Amino acid sequence: MYRQVPDPLGHPALAALLAATPLLVLLALLGLVRLKSHWAALAGLATAFLIATAGYGMPLGQAADGALEGAAFGLFPIVWIILGAVWINRLQRASGHFDVIGRTFSSLSGDVRIQAVLIAFCFGAMIESLSGFGTPIAVTSLILLGLGLDPLKAAAVAAFANTAPAAFGSVGNPIQTLAKVTSLPGADLGAMVGRQSAVIAALVPFVLLLLLDGRRGLREVWPVALAAGTGFAVGQFLCSNYLTYQLTDLVASLTSLTSVIVLLKIRARRHGRAAEAEPRAARLPRRDTVLAFLPYAIITALFTLVSYGGPLARFVKDQDISFPWPGLHVTSPSGRPVAVTTFDFGWLGAAGTLLLATGVLTALILRVPVRRALRCYLDALHQIRWAALTIACVLALSYLMNLSGMAASIGTWLAGLGGAFALFSGFTGWFGVALTGSDTSSNALFGAMQVSAAQRIGLSPLLAAATTSTGGVQGKAVAMQNLVIAASAVGTYGREGEVLRRIIGWSLAVLAVLCLLAWLQSTPVLGWMVP
């Protein structure tokens, strides 16, 4: 049995500095040394293991068991989700239907600025809803380049557009991870994030127009930005609060796309001509378009079936397994068992399993030969191998920090900020994602820390945890990994600094709006927004 010690040095500031060392090592290796993320994560994990055992007195066996549980959670359900999503994307490419999606969006308007918003914002969010981890940036930047955009502009637009859906990316992975490390209900966290992220997401299309064409773009195409942002915000809020947070980005991207299409049709009718449409001869067959978007319809239907009552949902729920992690016995400073020592293995209803089923159905419907479908799966597995190692190490690091008491040490020190903590709490998430490239990883590293600080100053733990995830959204735009992905995709590798300079100001500006919103939500002014 190990009982957490939040202040092993007898001085909160020194204990916080000691506890933060693994994070500093990880972030320094990523941001300054620019080491590969998996090597940086391994170094951070090794540092955390040393401090947990030597500095906090955690038994070697308990530390190893805690790290193993974190790594297991990283592999299931997180990597399991990514594998399924990447496989579906490869199946679409193998059948030729992925290109149909890009041409479908391009055919909606002859204005490159509108096309860019549709592709980078709406379609990018659709991809993020399944895969995330830089995939939308790589895909949309290439499509934007094909539209004739300057390579650096295409990279900047793709990177910034990816911020809007980041809080719910990869079928709710960031929220699921945040719920696990903070022991807060996932549904409540999803609802709270939706009440913040919807406001922030509504601003993103306006920034995209400024990146695309400056003030002229904003002056001439602002109605499209308004329709896209408002549609996305409404879809994100309604789905996260009244449906299921796992489908939030998918629903939001569809409502945003629908809003823009309706606006374009109204404008065309008002001018008495189809000014925004491509010639009929260039239009794609409806059957091809339906088949191209079919995987998204299948995953939506499967999630609906297993989430909302009925015999099938009950059967799936009955297959869930929860068990205490073998050999792991940890209590909080008050002597209560720590919740994260229980491992939840909901294998049948897991998002990754539903994505696997979606992939099988997609292969059958798109008539992808079995041998080629299996090759796509192996290629997907090969593609994510280093990402899987990174995620497993980051989650192992997070669990070790939480179980040893390191997160509590940092939380104790952060609580000293008092009422100002709510104002600056969003920056923690921004900083974490800016240097790790993932809202999921940032939530794993900082979620418990934020909650610990909030509890000490009487702030809502739910608000603090949600602000971590929402603040991380804007960090996505300036994360080195994402900048490298964007620059490499458009053939400008080595010019990431130029892309960064184009978007970092906007990233910080939108972050400031979030910080102000979170602070107001901690006061009676907007306190009613907290569930």
Coordinates of C-alpha atoms in Angstrom, one line a residue:
M1 CA 0.0 0.0 0.0
Y2 CA 1.3 3.5 -0.9
R3 CA -0.2 6.6 0.6
Q4 CA 0.3 9.7 -1.5
V5 CA 2.5 12.5 -0.1
P6 CA 1.7 15.8 -1.8
D7 CA 4.6 17.8 -0.1
P8 CA 7.6 15.5 0.4
L9 CA 10.0 18.5 0.8
G10 CA 8.0 20.5 3.3
H11 CA 7.9 23.5 1.0
P12 CA 5.1 23.7 -1.6
A13 CA 7.1 25.7 -4.2
L14 CA 10.1 23.3 -4.1
A15 CA 7.8 20.3 -4.1
A16 CA 6.0 21.7 -7.2
L17 CA 9.3 22.3 -8.9
L18 CA 10.4 18.8 -8.2
A19 CA 7.0 17.4 -9.4
A20 CA 7.1 19.5 -12.6
T21 CA 10.6 18.2 -13.6
P22 CA 9.3 15.3 -15.7
L23 CA 7.1 17.7 -17.6
L24 CA 9.9 20.2 -18.0
V25 CA 12.1 17.4 -19.4
L26 CA 9.4 16.3 -21.8
L27 CA 8.5 19.8 -23.0
A28 CA 12.2 20.9 -23.3
L29 CA 13.1 17.9 -25.4
L30 CA 10.1 18.5 -27.6
G31 CA 10.2 22.3 -27.9
L32 CA 13.9 23.2 -27.6
V33 CA 15.9 20.1 -28.5
R34 CA 13.2 19.1 -31.0
L35 CA 13.7 15.4 -30.2
K36 CA 11.3 12.9 -31.7
S37 CA 8.1 12.8 -29.5
H38 CA 8.5 9.2 -28.6
W39 CA 12.1 9.7 -27.3
A40 CA 11.0 12.8 -25.4
A41 CA 8.1 10.9 -23.9
L42 CA 10.4 8.0 -22.8
A43 CA 12.8 10.5 -21.2
G44 CA 10.0 12.2 -19.4
L45 CA 8.7 8.8 -18.1
A46 CA 12.1 7.8 -16.9
T47 CA 12.4 11.1 -15.0
A48 CA 9.0 10.7 -13.5
F49 CA 9.8 7.1 -12.4
L50 CA 13.0 8.3 -10.7
I51 CA 11.3 11.2 -8.8
A52 CA 8.3 9.1 -7.8
T53 CA 10.5 6.4 -6.2
A54 CA 13.4 8.5 -4.9
G55 CA 11.7 11.8 -4.2
Y56 CA 8.2 10.7 -3.1
G57 CA 9.1 7.3 -1.7
M58 CA 6.7 5.3 -3.9
P59 CA 7.7 1.6 -3.9
L60 CA 9.3 0.4 -7.2
G61 CA 6.6 -2.2 -7.7
Q62 CA 3.7 0.3 -7.2
A63 CA 5.4 2.8 -9.6
A64 CA 5.9 0.2 -12.3
D65 CA 2.3 -1.0 -11.9
G66 CA 1.0 2.6 -12.1
A67 CA 3.0 3.3 -15.3
L68 CA 1.8 0.0 -16.9
E69 CA -1.8 0.9 -16.2
G70 CA -1.3 4.2 -17.8
A71 CA 0.4 2.7 -20.9
A72 CA -2.5 0.1 -21.1
F73 CA -5.0 3.0 -21.1
G74 CA -3.0 4.7 -23.8
L75 CA -3.2 1.6 -26.0
F76 CA -6.8 0.9 -25.2
P77 CA -8.9 2.8 -26.0
I78 CA -6.8 5.6 -27.4
V79 CA -4.5 3.9 -29.9
W80 CA -7.3 1.4 -30.7
I81 CA -9.4 4.4 -31.9
I82 CA -6.6 5.9 -34.0
L83 CA -5.9 2.5 -35.7
G84 CA -9.5 2.1 -36.7
A85 CA -9.8 5.7 -38.0
V86 CA -6.6 5.6 -40.0
W87 CA -7.7 2.3 -41.5
I88 CA -11.0 3.8 -42.7
N89 CA -9.1 6.7 -44.3
R90 CA -6.8 4.2 -46.1
L91 CA -9.8 2.2 -47.3
Q92 CA -11.4 5.4 -48.7
R93 CA -8.1 6.2 -50.5
A94 CA -7.8 2.6 -51.9
S95 CA -11.3 2.8 -53.4
G96 CA -10.8 6.3 -54.8
H97 CA -13.6 7.8 -52.8
F98 CA -11.4 10.0 -50.7
D99 CA -10.7 12.2 -53.7
V100 CA -14.5 12.4 -54.3
I101 CA -14.9 14.1 -50.9
G102 CA -12.4 16.9 -51.8
R103 CA -14.0 17.5 -55.2
T104 CA -17.5 17.6 -53.6
F105 CA -16.5 20.4 -51.3
S106 CA -14.7 22.3 -54.2
S107 CA -17.8 22.0 -56.4
L108 CA -19.9 23.9 -53.9
S109 CA -18.4 27.3 -54.7
G110 CA -16.1 28.9 -57.3
D111 CA -14.6 31.2 -54.6
V112 CA -11.3 29.8 -53.4
R113 CA -11.8 31.5 -50.0
I114 CA -15.2 29.7 -49.5
Q115 CA -13.7 26.4 -50.7
A116 CA -10.9 26.8 -48.2
V117 CA -13.3 27.3 -45.3
L118 CA -15.3 24.3 -46.4
I119 CA -12.3 22.1 -46.7
A120 CA -10.1 23.2 -43.8
F121 CA -12.9 24.0 -41.3
C122 CA -15.8 21.7 -42.2
F123 CA -14.1 18.7 -43.7
G124 CA -11.1 19.0 -41.4
A125 CA -13.4 18.7 -38.4
M126 CA -15.0 15.7 -40.0
I127 CA -11.6 14.0 -40.2
E128 CA -10.7 15.1 -36.7
S129 CA -13.9 13.5 -35.4
L130 CA -12.4 10.1 -36.3
S131 CA -8.6 10.3 -36.4
G132 CA -7.1 13.6 -35.2
F133 CA -3.4 13.6 -34.2
G134 CA -2.4 15.8 -37.2
T135 CA -4.3 13.8 -39.8
P136 CA -6.7 16.6 -40.8
I137 CA -3.8 19.1 -41.2
A138 CA -2.0 16.8 -43.6
V139 CA -5.1 16.0 -45.6
T140 CA -6.6 19.4 -45.9
S141 CA -3.3 21.3 -46.6
L142 CA -2.8 19.1 -49.7
I143 CA -6.3 19.8 -50.9
L144 CA -5.9 23.5 -50.3
L145 CA -2.6 23.4 -52.2
G146 CA -4.5 21.8 -55.1
L147 CA -6.9 24.7 -55.1
G148 CA -4.0 27.0 -56.0
L149 CA -3.2 28.5 -52.5
D150 CA 0.3 29.6 -51.7
P151 CA 2.0 26.7 -49.9
L152 CA 2.6 28.6 -46.6
K153 CA -0.9 30.0 -46.6
A154 CA -2.3 26.5 -47.2
A155 CA -0.3 25.2 -44.3
A156 CA -1.3 28.1 -42.0
V157 CA -5.0 27.8 -42.8
A158 CA -5.0 24.0 -42.3
A159 CA -3.2 24.3 -39.0
F160 CA -5.4 27.0 -37.6
A161 CA -8.7 25.4 -38.8
N162 CA -7.8 22.2 -36.9
T163 CA -8.2 24.1 -33.6
A164 CA -12.0 24.2 -33.6
P165 CA -12.6 20.5 -33.3
A166 CA -9.6 19.6 -31.2
A167 CA -11.3 19.5 -27.8
F168 CA -13.5 16.6 -29.0
G169 CA -11.2 15.0 -31.6
S170 CA -10.7 11.3 -32.3
V171 CA -14.2 10.3 -31.2
G172 CA -14.0 12.1 -27.8
N173 CA -10.6 10.9 -26.9
P174 CA -9.5 14.1 -25.1
I175 CA -12.6 14.1 -23.0
Q176 CA -12.4 10.4 -22.2
T177 CA -8.8 10.8 -21.1
L178 CA -9.6 13.9 -19.0
A179 CA -12.4 12.0 -17.3
K180 CA -10.1 9.1 -16.5
V181 CA -7.3 11.1 -15.0
T182 CA -9.6 13.5 -13.0
S183 CA -12.3 10.9 -12.0
L184 CA -15.0 13.4 -13.2
P185 CA -17.9 12.1 -15.3
G186 CA -17.2 12.2 -19.0
A187 CA -20.6 13.4 -19.9
D188 CA -20.4 16.4 -17.5
L189 CA -16.9 17.2 -18.9
G190 CA -18.1 17.0 -22.4
A191 CA -21.1 19.3 -21.7
M192 CA -18.8 21.9 -20.0
V193 CA -16.2 21.8 -22.8
G194 CA -19.1 22.2 -25.3
R195 CA -20.2 25.3 -23.5
Q196 CA -16.8 26.9 -23.9
S197 CA -15.5 25.4 -27.1
A198 CA -18.6 26.4 -29.0
V199 CA -17.9 30.1 -28.3
I200 CA -14.3 29.7 -29.4
A201 CA -15.0 27.6 -32.5
A202 CA -17.4 30.3 -33.8
L203 CA -14.4 32.7 -34.1
V204 CA -12.2 30.4 -36.1
P205 CA -13.8 30.9 -39.6
F206 CA -13.3 34.7 -39.3
V207 CA -9.6 34.2 -38.6
L208 CA -9.3 31.8 -41.5
L209 CA -10.7 34.6 -43.9
L210 CA -8.1 37.0 -42.5
L211 CA -5.4 34.5 -43.1
L212 CA -6.6 33.8 -46.6
D213 CA -7.3 37.4 -47.8
G214 CA -6.9 39.9 -45.0
R215 CA -9.5 42.5 -44.4
R216 CA -10.9 42.2 -47.9
G217 CA -11.7 38.5 -47.4
L218 CA -13.4 39.3 -44.1
R219 CA -15.4 42.2 -45.8
E220 CA -16.5 40.2 -48.8
V221 CA -17.1 36.7 -47.4
W222 CA -18.0 37.3 -43.7
P223 CA -21.5 35.8 -44.1
V224 CA -19.9 32.5 -45.0
A225 CA -17.7 32.7 -41.9
L226 CA -20.8 33.5 -39.8
A227 CA -22.8 30.6 -41.2
A228 CA -19.9 28.2 -40.7
G229 CA -19.0 29.3 -37.2
T230 CA -22.5 29.6 -36.0
G231 CA -23.5 26.2 -37.4
F232 CA -20.4 24.6 -35.9
A233 CA -21.0 26.2 -32.5
V234 CA -24.7 25.1 -32.4
G235 CA -23.9 21.5 -33.4
Q236 CA -21.0 21.3 -30.9
F237 CA -23.1 22.7 -28.1
L238 CA -26.2 20.6 -28.7
C239 CA -24.4 17.3 -29.3
S240 CA -22.0 17.6 -26.3
N241 CA -24.9 18.6 -24.0
Y242 CA -27.8 16.6 -25.2
L243 CA -26.5 13.7 -27.3
T244 CA -23.1 12.2 -26.8
Y245 CA -19.7 13.9 -26.7
Q246 CA -18.0 11.2 -28.8
L247 CA -19.9 12.4 -31.9
T248 CA -19.6 16.2 -31.2
D249 CA -17.2 17.0 -33.9
L250 CA -19.0 14.9 -36.5
V251 CA -22.3 16.6 -35.8
A252 CA -20.7 20.0 -35.6
S253 CA -19.0 19.6 -39.0
L254 CA -22.2 18.5 -40.6
T255 CA -24.3 21.3 -39.2
S256 CA -21.6 23.8 -40.2
L257 CA -21.4 22.4 -43.7
T258 CA -25.2 22.4 -44.0
S259 CA -25.4 26.0 -42.9
V260 CA -22.9 27.2 -45.5
I261 CA -24.6 25.2 -48.3
V262 CA -28.0 26.7 -47.4
L263 CA -26.4 30.2 -47.4
L264 CA -24.8 29.6 -50.8
K265 CA -28.1 28.4 -52.3
I266 CA -30.0 31.4 -50.9
R267 CA -27.3 33.8 -52.4
A268 CA -27.5 32.0 -55.7
R269 CA -31.3 32.3 -55.9
R270 CA -31.2 35.9 -54.8
H271 CA -29.0 36.7 -57.7
G272 CA -31.1 34.6 -60.0
R273 CA -28.2 32.4 -61.0
A274 CA -26.1 29.5 -59.6
A275 CA -23.0 31.8 -59.2
E276 CA -21.5 29.7 -56.5
A277 CA -21.8 26.3 -58.3
E278 CA -19.6 24.6 -60.7
P279 CA -20.9 23.7 -64.2
R280 CA -23.2 20.8 -64.2
A281 CA -20.8 18.8 -66.3
A282 CA -18.2 19.0 -63.5
R283 CA -20.6 17.7 -60.9
L284 CA -20.0 14.3 -59.4
P285 CA -22.4 11.4 -59.6
R286 CA -24.6 11.4 -56.6
R287 CA -23.8 7.7 -56.0
D288 CA -20.1 8.4 -55.7
T289 CA -20.7 11.2 -53.3
V290 CA -23.0 9.1 -51.1
L291 CA -20.4 6.3 -51.0
A292 CA -17.6 8.7 -50.2
F293 CA -19.4 10.0 -47.1
L294 CA -20.8 6.6 -46.1
P295 CA -18.3 5.7 -43.4
Y296 CA -19.3 8.8 -41.4
A297 CA -23.0 7.8 -41.6
I298 CA -22.1 4.3 -40.5
I299 CA -20.1 5.3 -37.4
T300 CA -22.9 7.8 -36.5
A301 CA -25.5 5.0 -36.7
L302 CA -23.4 2.6 -34.7
F303 CA -22.7 5.1 -31.9
T304 CA -26.5 5.8 -31.8
L305 CA -27.3 2.2 -31.5
V306 CA -25.0 1.5 -28.6
S307 CA -25.6 4.7 -26.7
Y308 CA -29.3 5.1 -26.4
G309 CA -31.1 2.3 -24.6
G310 CA -32.6 -0.8 -26.2
P311 CA -31.6 -4.4 -26.1
L312 CA -28.4 -3.9 -28.2
A313 CA -27.2 -1.1 -26.0
R314 CA -27.8 -3.1 -22.8
F315 CA -26.1 -6.1 -24.3
V316 CA -23.0 -4.0 -25.2
K317 CA -23.0 -2.5 -21.8
D318 CA -23.1 -5.9 -20.1
Q319 CA -19.9 -6.8 -21.8
D320 CA -17.9 -4.0 -20.1
I321 CA -15.3 -5.2 -17.6
S322 CA -13.8 -3.2 -14.8
F323 CA -11.1 -4.6 -12.5
P324 CA -8.5 -3.3 -10.0
W325 CA -5.1 -3.1 -11.6
P326 CA -3.1 -6.0 -10.4
G327 CA -0.6 -5.1 -7.6
L328 CA -1.6 -1.5 -7.5
H329 CA -2.7 -0.3 -4.1
V330 CA -2.6 3.5 -3.7
T331 CA -4.6 5.8 -1.4
S332 CA -5.0 9.6 -1.3
P333 CA -3.4 11.7 1.5
S334 CA -6.7 11.3 3.3
G335 CA -6.5 7.5 3.1
R336 CA -9.2 7.0 0.4
P337 CA -8.5 4.6 -2.5
V338 CA -7.5 6.4 -5.7
A339 CA -10.1 5.9 -8.5
V340 CA -7.6 5.5 -11.3
T341 CA -6.4 2.2 -9.9
T342 CA -9.5 0.6 -11.5
F343 CA -9.1 -0.2 -15.2
D344 CA -12.2 0.0 -17.4
F345 CA -12.2 -2.4 -20.4
G346 CA -15.4 -1.7 -22.3
W347 CA -14.2 -3.7 -25.3
L348 CA -17.4 -4.2 -27.3
G349 CA -18.8 -0.7 -27.1
A350 CA -15.4 1.1 -27.4
A351 CA -15.1 3.7 -30.1
G352 CA -12.2 1.7 -31.6
T353 CA -14.3 -1.4 -31.9
L354 CA -17.1 0.6 -33.6
L355 CA -14.5 2.0 -36.0
L356 CA -13.3 -1.5 -36.7
A357 CA -16.9 -2.5 -37.5
T358 CA -17.3 0.6 -39.7
G359 CA -14.1 -0.3 -41.5
V360 CA -15.3 -3.8 -42.3
L361 CA -18.6 -2.5 -43.6
T362 CA -16.9 0.2 -45.6
A363 CA -14.6 -2.3 -47.2
L364 CA -17.6 -4.5 -48.2
I365 CA -19.7 -1.6 -49.5
L366 CA -16.9 0.1 -51.4
R367 CA -15.9 -3.4 -52.7
V368 CA -12.3 -3.3 -51.5
P369 CA -10.8 -6.7 -52.0
V370 CA -10.0 -8.6 -48.8
R371 CA -6.3 -8.8 -49.5
R372 CA -6.1 -5.0 -50.1
A373 CA -8.2 -4.2 -47.0
L374 CA -5.8 -6.3 -44.9
R375 CA -2.9 -4.5 -46.5
C376 CA -4.5 -1.2 -45.6
Y377 CA -4.9 -2.3 -42.0
L378 CA -1.2 -3.3 -41.8
D379 CA -0.2 0.0 -43.4
A380 CA -2.3 1.8 -40.8
L381 CA -0.7 -0.1 -38.0
H382 CA 2.8 0.7 -39.4
Q383 CA 1.8 4.4 -39.8
I384 CA 0.8 4.9 -36.2
R385 CA 3.5 2.8 -34.5
W386 CA 5.5 5.7 -33.2
A387 CA 2.4 7.6 -32.2
A388 CA 1.3 4.5 -30.3
L389 CA 4.6 4.4 -28.4
T390 CA 4.4 8.2 -27.6
I391 CA 0.8 7.9 -26.4
A392 CA 1.6 4.9 -24.2
C393 CA 4.6 6.7 -22.6
V394 CA 2.7 10.0 -22.1
L395 CA -0.2 8.2 -20.4
A396 CA 2.2 6.2 -18.3
L397 CA 3.9 9.4 -17.2
S398 CA 0.5 11.0 -16.4
Y399 CA -0.6 8.0 -14.3
L400 CA 2.7 7.9 -12.5
M401 CA 2.4 11.6 -11.7
N402 CA -1.2 11.3 -10.5
L403 CA -0.6 8.2 -8.4
S404 CA 2.6 9.3 -6.7
G405 CA 1.2 12.6 -5.6
M406 CA 3.2 14.8 -8.0
A407 CA 0.1 16.2 -9.6
A408 CA -1.2 17.1 -6.2
S409 CA 2.0 18.9 -5.4
I410 CA 1.7 21.1 -8.4
G411 CA -2.0 21.7 -7.7
T412 CA -1.2 22.8 -4.2
W413 CA 1.2 25.4 -5.5
L414 CA -1.1 26.6 -8.3
A415 CA -3.9 27.1 -5.7
G416 CA -1.8 30.0 -4.4
L417 CA -2.9 32.0 -7.4
G418 CA -6.3 32.3 -5.7
G419 CA -9.1 33.9 -7.8
A420 CA -6.7 34.6 -10.6
F421 CA -6.3 30.9 -11.2
A422 CA -9.6 30.8 -13.2
L423 CA -8.3 33.6 -15.5
F424 CA -5.0 31.8 -16.4
S425 CA -6.1 28.2 -16.2
G426 CA -6.7 28.0 -20.0
F427 CA -3.0 28.9 -20.6
T428 CA -2.0 25.6 -19.0
G429 CA -3.9 23.6 -21.7
W430 CA -2.6 25.9 -24.4
F431 CA 1.0 25.4 -23.2
G432 CA 0.6 21.6 -23.0
V433 CA -0.9 21.2 -26.5
A434 CA 1.6 23.7 -28.0
L435 CA 4.5 21.5 -26.9
T436 CA 2.9 18.0 -27.1
G437 CA 0.7 18.5 -30.2
S438 CA -2.2 16.7 -28.7
D439 CA -5.2 17.8 -26.5
T440 CA -5.4 14.2 -25.3
S441 CA -1.8 14.2 -24.1
S442 CA -2.2 17.6 -22.5
N443 CA -5.3 16.6 -20.7
A444 CA -3.5 13.5 -19.4
L445 CA -0.6 15.6 -18.1
F446 CA -2.4 18.6 -16.7
G447 CA -6.0 17.5 -16.0
A448 CA -5.5 16.2 -12.5
M449 CA -3.3 19.1 -11.7
Q450 CA -5.9 21.6 -12.6
V451 CA -8.6 19.8 -10.6
S452 CA -6.3 19.6 -7.5
A453 CA -5.7 23.4 -7.7
A454 CA -9.3 24.2 -8.2
Q455 CA -10.4 22.1 -5.2
R456 CA -8.0 24.0 -2.9
I457 CA -9.3 27.4 -3.8
G458 CA -13.0 26.5 -4.0
L459 CA -13.3 26.7 -7.8
S460 CA -15.4 24.2 -9.7
P461 CA -13.2 21.2 -10.5
L462 CA -15.4 20.6 -13.6
L463 CA -14.7 24.2 -14.8
A464 CA -11.0 23.9 -14.2
A465 CA -10.7 20.5 -16.0
A466 CA -12.8 21.6 -19.0
T467 CA -10.8 24.8 -19.3
T468 CA -7.7 22.8 -19.7
S469 CA -9.1 21.0 -22.7
T470 CA -10.7 24.1 -24.3
G471 CA -7.5 26.1 -23.7
G472 CA -5.5 23.4 -25.4
V473 CA -7.6 23.9 -28.6
Q474 CA -5.6 27.0 -29.6
G475 CA -2.3 25.3 -28.7
K476 CA -3.0 22.9 -31.6
A477 CA -2.3 25.7 -34.1
V478 CA 1.3 26.3 -32.9
A479 CA 2.3 22.8 -31.9
M480 CA 5.7 22.0 -33.5
Q481 CA 4.5 18.6 -34.6
N482 CA 1.5 20.0 -36.4
L483 CA 3.6 22.8 -38.0
V484 CA 6.0 20.2 -39.3
I485 CA 3.1 18.1 -40.7
A486 CA 1.6 21.1 -42.4
A487 CA 4.9 22.4 -43.9
S488 CA 6.0 18.9 -45.0
A489 CA 2.7 18.2 -46.7
V490 CA 2.9 21.3 -48.9
G491 CA 6.6 20.9 -49.6
T492 CA 7.9 23.7 -47.4
Y493 CA 9.8 21.6 -44.8
G494 CA 12.1 23.8 -42.8
R495 CA 9.9 26.9 -43.0
E496 CA 7.7 26.0 -40.0
G497 CA 8.8 29.3 -38.4
E498 CA 7.1 31.3 -41.2
V499 CA 3.9 29.3 -40.7
L500 CA 4.1 29.9 -36.9
R501 CA 4.6 33.6 -37.3
R502 CA 1.4 33.8 -39.4
I503 CA -0.8 32.2 -36.8
I504 CA 0.7 32.5 -33.3
G505 CA -0.8 36.0 -32.8
W506 CA -4.3 34.7 -33.6
S507 CA -3.8 31.7 -31.4
L508 CA -3.0 33.9 -28.4
A509 CA -5.8 36.3 -29.2
V510 CA -8.5 33.5 -29.3
L511 CA -6.9 32.0 -26.1
A512 CA -7.3 35.4 -24.4
V513 CA -11.1 35.2 -25.2
L514 CA -11.3 31.7 -23.7
C515 CA -9.4 32.8 -20.5
L516 CA -11.8 35.7 -20.1
L517 CA -14.8 33.4 -20.7
A518 CA -13.5 30.9 -18.1
W519 CA -13.0 33.6 -15.5
L520 CA -16.5 34.9 -16.0
Q521 CA -17.8 31.4 -15.7
S522 CA -16.2 31.3 -12.2
T523 CA -18.1 34.3 -11.2
P524 CA -21.9 34.9 -10.8
V525 CA -21.9 36.7 -14.3
L526 CA -21.6 33.4 -16.2
G527 CA -21.6 30.9 -13.4
W528 CA -24.9 29.5 -14.7
M529 CA -23.0 28.0 -17.6
V530 CA -21.3 25.5 -15.3
P531 CA -23.4 22.3 -14.9

